[in-house]
Tab-separated table of C-alpha atoms in Angstrom:
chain	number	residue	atom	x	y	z
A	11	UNK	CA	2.237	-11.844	20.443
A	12	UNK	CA	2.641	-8.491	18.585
A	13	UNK	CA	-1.035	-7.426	16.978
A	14	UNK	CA	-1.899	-5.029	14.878
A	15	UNK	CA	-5.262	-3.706	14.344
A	16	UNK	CA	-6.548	-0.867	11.610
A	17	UNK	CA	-9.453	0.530	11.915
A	18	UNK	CA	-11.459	4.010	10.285
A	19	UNK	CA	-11.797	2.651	6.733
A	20	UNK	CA	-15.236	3.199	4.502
A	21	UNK	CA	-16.584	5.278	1.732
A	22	UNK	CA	-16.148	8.965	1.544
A	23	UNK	CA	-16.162	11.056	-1.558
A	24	UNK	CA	-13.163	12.608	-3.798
A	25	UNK	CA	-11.684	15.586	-1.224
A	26	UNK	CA	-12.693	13.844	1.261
A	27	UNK	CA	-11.345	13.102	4.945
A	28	UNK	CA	-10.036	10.416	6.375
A	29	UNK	CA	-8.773	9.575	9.766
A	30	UNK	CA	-7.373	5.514	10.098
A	31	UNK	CA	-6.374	3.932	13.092
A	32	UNK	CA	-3.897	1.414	14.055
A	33	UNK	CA	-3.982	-0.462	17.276
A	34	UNK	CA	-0.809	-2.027	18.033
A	35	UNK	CA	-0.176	-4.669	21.204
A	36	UNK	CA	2.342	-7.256	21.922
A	37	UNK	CA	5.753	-4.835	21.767
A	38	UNK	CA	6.679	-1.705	22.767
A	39	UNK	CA	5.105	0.851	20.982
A	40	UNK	CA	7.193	3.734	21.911
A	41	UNK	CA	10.282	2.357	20.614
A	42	UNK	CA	8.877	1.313	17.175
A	43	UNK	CA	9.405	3.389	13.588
A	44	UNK	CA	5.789	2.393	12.509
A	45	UNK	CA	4.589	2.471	9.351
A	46	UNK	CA	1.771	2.536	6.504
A	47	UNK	CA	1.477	0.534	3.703
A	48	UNK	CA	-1.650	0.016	0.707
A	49	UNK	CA	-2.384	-2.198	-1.832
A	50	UNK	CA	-5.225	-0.568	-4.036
A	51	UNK	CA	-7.642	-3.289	-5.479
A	52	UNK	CA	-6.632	-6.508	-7.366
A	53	UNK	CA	-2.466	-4.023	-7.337
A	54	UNK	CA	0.680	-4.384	-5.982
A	55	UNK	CA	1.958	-2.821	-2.218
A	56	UNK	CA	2.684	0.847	-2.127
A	57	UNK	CA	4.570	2.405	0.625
A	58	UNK	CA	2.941	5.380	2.229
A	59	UNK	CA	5.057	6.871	4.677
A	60	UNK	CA	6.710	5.692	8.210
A	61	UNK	CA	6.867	7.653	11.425
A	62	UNK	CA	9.987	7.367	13.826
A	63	UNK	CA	10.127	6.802	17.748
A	64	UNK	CA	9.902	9.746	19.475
A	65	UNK	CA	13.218	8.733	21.277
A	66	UNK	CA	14.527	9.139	17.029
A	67	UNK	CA	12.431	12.313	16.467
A	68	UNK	CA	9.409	11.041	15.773
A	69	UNK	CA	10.118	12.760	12.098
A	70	UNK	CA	7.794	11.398	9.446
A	71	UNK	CA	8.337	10.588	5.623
A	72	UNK	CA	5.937	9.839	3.060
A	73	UNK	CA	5.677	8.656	-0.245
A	74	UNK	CA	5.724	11.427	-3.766
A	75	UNK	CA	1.603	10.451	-4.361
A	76	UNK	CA	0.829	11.629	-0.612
A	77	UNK	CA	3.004	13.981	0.536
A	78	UNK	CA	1.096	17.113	1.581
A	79	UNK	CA	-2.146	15.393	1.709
A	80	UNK	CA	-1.620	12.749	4.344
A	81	UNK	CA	-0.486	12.822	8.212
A	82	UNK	CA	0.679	9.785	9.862
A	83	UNK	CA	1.059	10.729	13.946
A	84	UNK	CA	1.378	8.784	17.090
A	85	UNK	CA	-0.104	8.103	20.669
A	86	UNK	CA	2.335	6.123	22.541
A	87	UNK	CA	-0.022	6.883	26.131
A	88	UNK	CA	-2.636	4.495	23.650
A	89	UNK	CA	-0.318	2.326	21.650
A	90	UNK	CA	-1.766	3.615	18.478
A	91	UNK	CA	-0.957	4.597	15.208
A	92	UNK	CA	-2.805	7.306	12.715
A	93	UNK	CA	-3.485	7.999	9.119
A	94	UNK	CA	-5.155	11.425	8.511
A	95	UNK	CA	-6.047	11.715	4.846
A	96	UNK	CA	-7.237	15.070	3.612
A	97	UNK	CA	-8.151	15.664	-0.179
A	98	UNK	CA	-9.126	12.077	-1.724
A	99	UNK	CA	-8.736	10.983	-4.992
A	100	UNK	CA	-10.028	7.501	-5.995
A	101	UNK	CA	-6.526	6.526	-7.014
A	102	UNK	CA	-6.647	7.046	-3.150
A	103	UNK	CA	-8.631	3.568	-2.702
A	104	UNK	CA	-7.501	1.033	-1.485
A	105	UNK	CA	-6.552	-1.645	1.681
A	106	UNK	CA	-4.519	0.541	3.925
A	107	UNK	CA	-2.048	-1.559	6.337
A	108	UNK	CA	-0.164	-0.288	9.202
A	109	UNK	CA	3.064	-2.115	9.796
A	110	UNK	CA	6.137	-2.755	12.473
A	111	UNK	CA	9.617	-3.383	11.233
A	112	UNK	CA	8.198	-4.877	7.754
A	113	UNK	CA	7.791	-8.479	9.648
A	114	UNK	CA	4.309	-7.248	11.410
A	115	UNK	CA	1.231	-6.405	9.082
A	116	UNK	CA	-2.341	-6.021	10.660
A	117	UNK	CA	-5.726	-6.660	8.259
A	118	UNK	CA	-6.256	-3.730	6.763
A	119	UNK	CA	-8.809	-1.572	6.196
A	120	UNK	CA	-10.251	-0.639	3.093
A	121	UNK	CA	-10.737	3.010	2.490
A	122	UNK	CA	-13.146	3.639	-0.866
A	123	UNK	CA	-13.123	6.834	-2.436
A	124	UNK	CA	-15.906	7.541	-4.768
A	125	UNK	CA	-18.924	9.703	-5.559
B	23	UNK	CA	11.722	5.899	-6.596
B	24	UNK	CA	14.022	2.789	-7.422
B	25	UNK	CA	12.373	0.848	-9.839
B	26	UNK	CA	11.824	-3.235	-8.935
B	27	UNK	CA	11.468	-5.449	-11.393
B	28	UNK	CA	10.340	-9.116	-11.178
B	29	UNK	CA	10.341	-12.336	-13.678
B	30	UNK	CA	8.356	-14.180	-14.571
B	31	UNK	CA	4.948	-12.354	-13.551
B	32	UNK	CA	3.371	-15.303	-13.655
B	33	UNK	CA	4.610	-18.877	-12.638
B	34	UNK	CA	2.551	-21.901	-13.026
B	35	UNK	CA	4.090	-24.512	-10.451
B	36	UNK	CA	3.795	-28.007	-9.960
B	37	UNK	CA	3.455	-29.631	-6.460
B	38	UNK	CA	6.300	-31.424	-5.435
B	39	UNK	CA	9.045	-29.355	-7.696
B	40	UNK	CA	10.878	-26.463	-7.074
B	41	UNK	CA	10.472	-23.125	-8.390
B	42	UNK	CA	12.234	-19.664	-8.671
B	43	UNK	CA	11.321	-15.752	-8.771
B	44	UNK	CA	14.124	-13.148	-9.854
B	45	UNK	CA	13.550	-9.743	-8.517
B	46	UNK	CA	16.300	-6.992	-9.714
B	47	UNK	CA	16.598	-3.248	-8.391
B	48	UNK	CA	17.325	-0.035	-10.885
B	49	UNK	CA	20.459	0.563	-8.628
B	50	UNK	CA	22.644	-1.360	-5.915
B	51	UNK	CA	21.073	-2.486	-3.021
B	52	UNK	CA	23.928	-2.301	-0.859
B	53	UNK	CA	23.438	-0.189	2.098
B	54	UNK	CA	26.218	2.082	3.496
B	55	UNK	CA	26.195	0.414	6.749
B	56	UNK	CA	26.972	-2.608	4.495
B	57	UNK	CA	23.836	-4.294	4.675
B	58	UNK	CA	21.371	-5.311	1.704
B	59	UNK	CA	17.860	-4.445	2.543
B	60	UNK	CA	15.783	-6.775	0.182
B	61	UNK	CA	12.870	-8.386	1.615
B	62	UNK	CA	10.689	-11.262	0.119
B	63	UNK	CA	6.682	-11.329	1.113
B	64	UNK	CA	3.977	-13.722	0.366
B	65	UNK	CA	0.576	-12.647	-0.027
B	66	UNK	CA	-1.988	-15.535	-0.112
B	67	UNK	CA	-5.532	-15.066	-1.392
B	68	UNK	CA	-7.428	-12.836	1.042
B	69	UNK	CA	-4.519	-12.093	2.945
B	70	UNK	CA	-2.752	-9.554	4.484
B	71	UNK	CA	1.778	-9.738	3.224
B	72	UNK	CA	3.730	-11.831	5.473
B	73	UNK	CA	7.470	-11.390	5.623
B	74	UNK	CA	9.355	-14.933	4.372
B	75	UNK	CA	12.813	-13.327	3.726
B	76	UNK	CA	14.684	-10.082	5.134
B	77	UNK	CA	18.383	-9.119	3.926
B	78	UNK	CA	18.296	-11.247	1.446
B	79	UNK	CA	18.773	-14.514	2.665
B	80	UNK	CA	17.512	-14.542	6.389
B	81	UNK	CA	14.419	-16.324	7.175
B	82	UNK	CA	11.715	-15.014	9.327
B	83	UNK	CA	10.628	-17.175	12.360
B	84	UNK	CA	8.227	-19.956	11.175
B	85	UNK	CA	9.036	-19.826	7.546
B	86	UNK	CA	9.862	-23.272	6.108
B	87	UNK	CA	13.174	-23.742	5.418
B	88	UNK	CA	12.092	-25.000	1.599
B	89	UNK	CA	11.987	-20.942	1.190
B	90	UNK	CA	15.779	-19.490	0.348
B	91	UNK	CA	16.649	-16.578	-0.897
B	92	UNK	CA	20.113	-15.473	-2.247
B	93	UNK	CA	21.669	-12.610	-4.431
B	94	UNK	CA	23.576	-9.519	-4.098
B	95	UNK	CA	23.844	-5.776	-5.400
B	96	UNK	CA	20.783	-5.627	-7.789
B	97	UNK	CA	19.796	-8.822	-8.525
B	98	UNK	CA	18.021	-11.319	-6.052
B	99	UNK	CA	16.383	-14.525	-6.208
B	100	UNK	CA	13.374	-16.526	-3.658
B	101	UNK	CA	13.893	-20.389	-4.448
B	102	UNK	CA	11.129	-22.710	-3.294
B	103	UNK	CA	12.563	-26.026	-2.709
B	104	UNK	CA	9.371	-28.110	-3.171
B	105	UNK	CA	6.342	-26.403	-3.793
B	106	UNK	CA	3.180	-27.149	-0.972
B	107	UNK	CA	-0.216	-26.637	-2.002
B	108	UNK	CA	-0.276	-23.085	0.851
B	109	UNK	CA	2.757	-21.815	-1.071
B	110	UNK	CA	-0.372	-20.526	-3.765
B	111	UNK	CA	-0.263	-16.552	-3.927
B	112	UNK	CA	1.478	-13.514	-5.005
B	113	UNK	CA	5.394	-12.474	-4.300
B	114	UNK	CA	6.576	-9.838	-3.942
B	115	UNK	CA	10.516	-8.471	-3.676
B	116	UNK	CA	10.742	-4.961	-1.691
B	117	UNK	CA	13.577	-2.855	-1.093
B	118	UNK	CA	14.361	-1.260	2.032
B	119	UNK	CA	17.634	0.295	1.417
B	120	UNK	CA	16.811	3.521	-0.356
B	121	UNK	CA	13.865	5.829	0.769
B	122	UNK	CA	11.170	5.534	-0.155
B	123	UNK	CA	10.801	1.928	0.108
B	124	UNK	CA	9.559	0.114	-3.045
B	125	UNK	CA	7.837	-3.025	-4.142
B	126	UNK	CA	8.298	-5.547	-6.949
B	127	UNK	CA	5.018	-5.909	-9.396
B	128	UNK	CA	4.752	-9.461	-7.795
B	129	UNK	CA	4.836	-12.670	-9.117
B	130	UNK	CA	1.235	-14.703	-9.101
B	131	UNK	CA	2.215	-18.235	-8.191
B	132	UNK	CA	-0.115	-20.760	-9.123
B	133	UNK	CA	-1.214	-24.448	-9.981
C-alpha cells in the first residue's frame, strides 16, 4: 500500500525557514518523479514544483510564486522527500502535500507564516 | 500558467440524480505524445485530494463507476450518475499537459 507521510509543518515568521518532510512507503521511491502540492486556507490546489528520478536527472521545476525561494531534494537511501523553504511570506501559508504520480496524496502539513 | 476554468462554482445536488461539472483550459490539452492530461480530484471536507479521473476519461482503482468523465482539446466534463450522500465536497479539474501544472477554482458540491 503506497503511503505518504509529511511532516516539518508549524509557525515561523515572514523570512522565515522551513524544512518539510515527506515519508514515502509502499513503491519504489527511486523510480518516482515526486512532487509538492498546497492548498492555502479555505483555496484551491497550487502546484509547487516536482523533482525527477535520479535515473531522469533528478532535475527539479517549480512553480513562478516559489522559484528561487524553495528547494525540493531527495533521499532515495531513506525513501524521503524534502521541501526547504527560505524567505516566507504569509501568502506562503498553507497545507503543503507531497504527491506520487497525481493518484497518491499524503495529509499534509500545515505550514503558518505569521508574526 | 494555463488558465482553468470551471462552471458552475457552486452546485447544489440532489441525492439520487445526476449532476455535471464543466472544466475548460485557456489552450488545447492535447499532448504531443497524443495524450490529454486532464485529471478530475475530489476533495471531501477535511480531506486530503483523491484522484477520481486521469486522461480524461480513465477511472482510478476504487472509484465508482457512477463517476465519468469525457471531453477533448479544451473543454472537459465529470458526470455523476447518481449522486451518494460521500460524493459531498469540492472538484477540482487539473491539467497535466503543460508545465506548470494547474488547477481548476473547484466546484463546491453540496446538498
Amino acid at each position: 500500500e503506497v503511503q505518504l507521510v509529511e511532516s516539518g509543518g508549524g509557525l515561523v515568521k515572514p523570512g522565515g525557514s522551513l524544512r518539510l518532510s515527506c515519508a514515502a512507503s509502499g513503491f519504489s521511491f527511486s523510480d518516482a518523479w515526486m512532487n509538492w502540492v498546497r492548498q492555502a486556507p479555505g483555496k484551491g490546489l497550487e502546484w509547487v514544483g516536482r523533482i525527477k528520478s535520479k535515473t531522469d536527472g533528478g532535475t527539479t521545476d517549480y512553480a513562478t510564486p516559489v522559484k528561487g525561494r524553495f528547494t525540493i531534494s531527495r533521499e532515495d537511501s531513506k525513501n524521503t522527500l524534502y521541501l526547504q523553504m527560505t524567505s516566507l511570506k504569509s501568502d506562503d501559508t498553507a497545507m503543503y502535500y507531497c504527491s506520487f504520480r497525481q493518484a497518491y496524496w499524503g495529509q499534509g502539513t500545515l505550514v503558518t507564516v505569521s508574526s | 500558467d494555463v488558465v482553468m476554468t470551471q462552471s458552475p462554482l457552486s452546485l447544489p445536488v440532489t441525492l439520487g440524480q445526476p449532476a455535471s461539472i464543466s472544466c475548460r483550459s485557456g489552450q488545447s490539452l492535447v499532448y504531443s505524445d497524443g495524450n490529454t492530461y486532464l485529471n478530475w480530484f475530489q476533495q471531501r471536507p477535511g480531506q486530503s485530494p483523491r484522484r477520481l479521473i486521469y486522461k480524461v476519461s480513465n477511472r482510478d482503482p476504487g472509484v465508482p463507476d457512477r463517476f465519468s468523465g469525457s471531453g477533448s482539446g479544451t473543454d472537459f466534463t465529470l458526470k455523476i450518475s447518481r449522486v451518494e450522500a460521500e460524493d459531498v465536497g469540492i472538484y477540482y479539474c487539473m491539467q497535466g499537459t503543460h508545465w506548470p501544472p494547474t488547477f481548476g477554482p473547484g466546484t463546491k458540491v453540496d446538498f
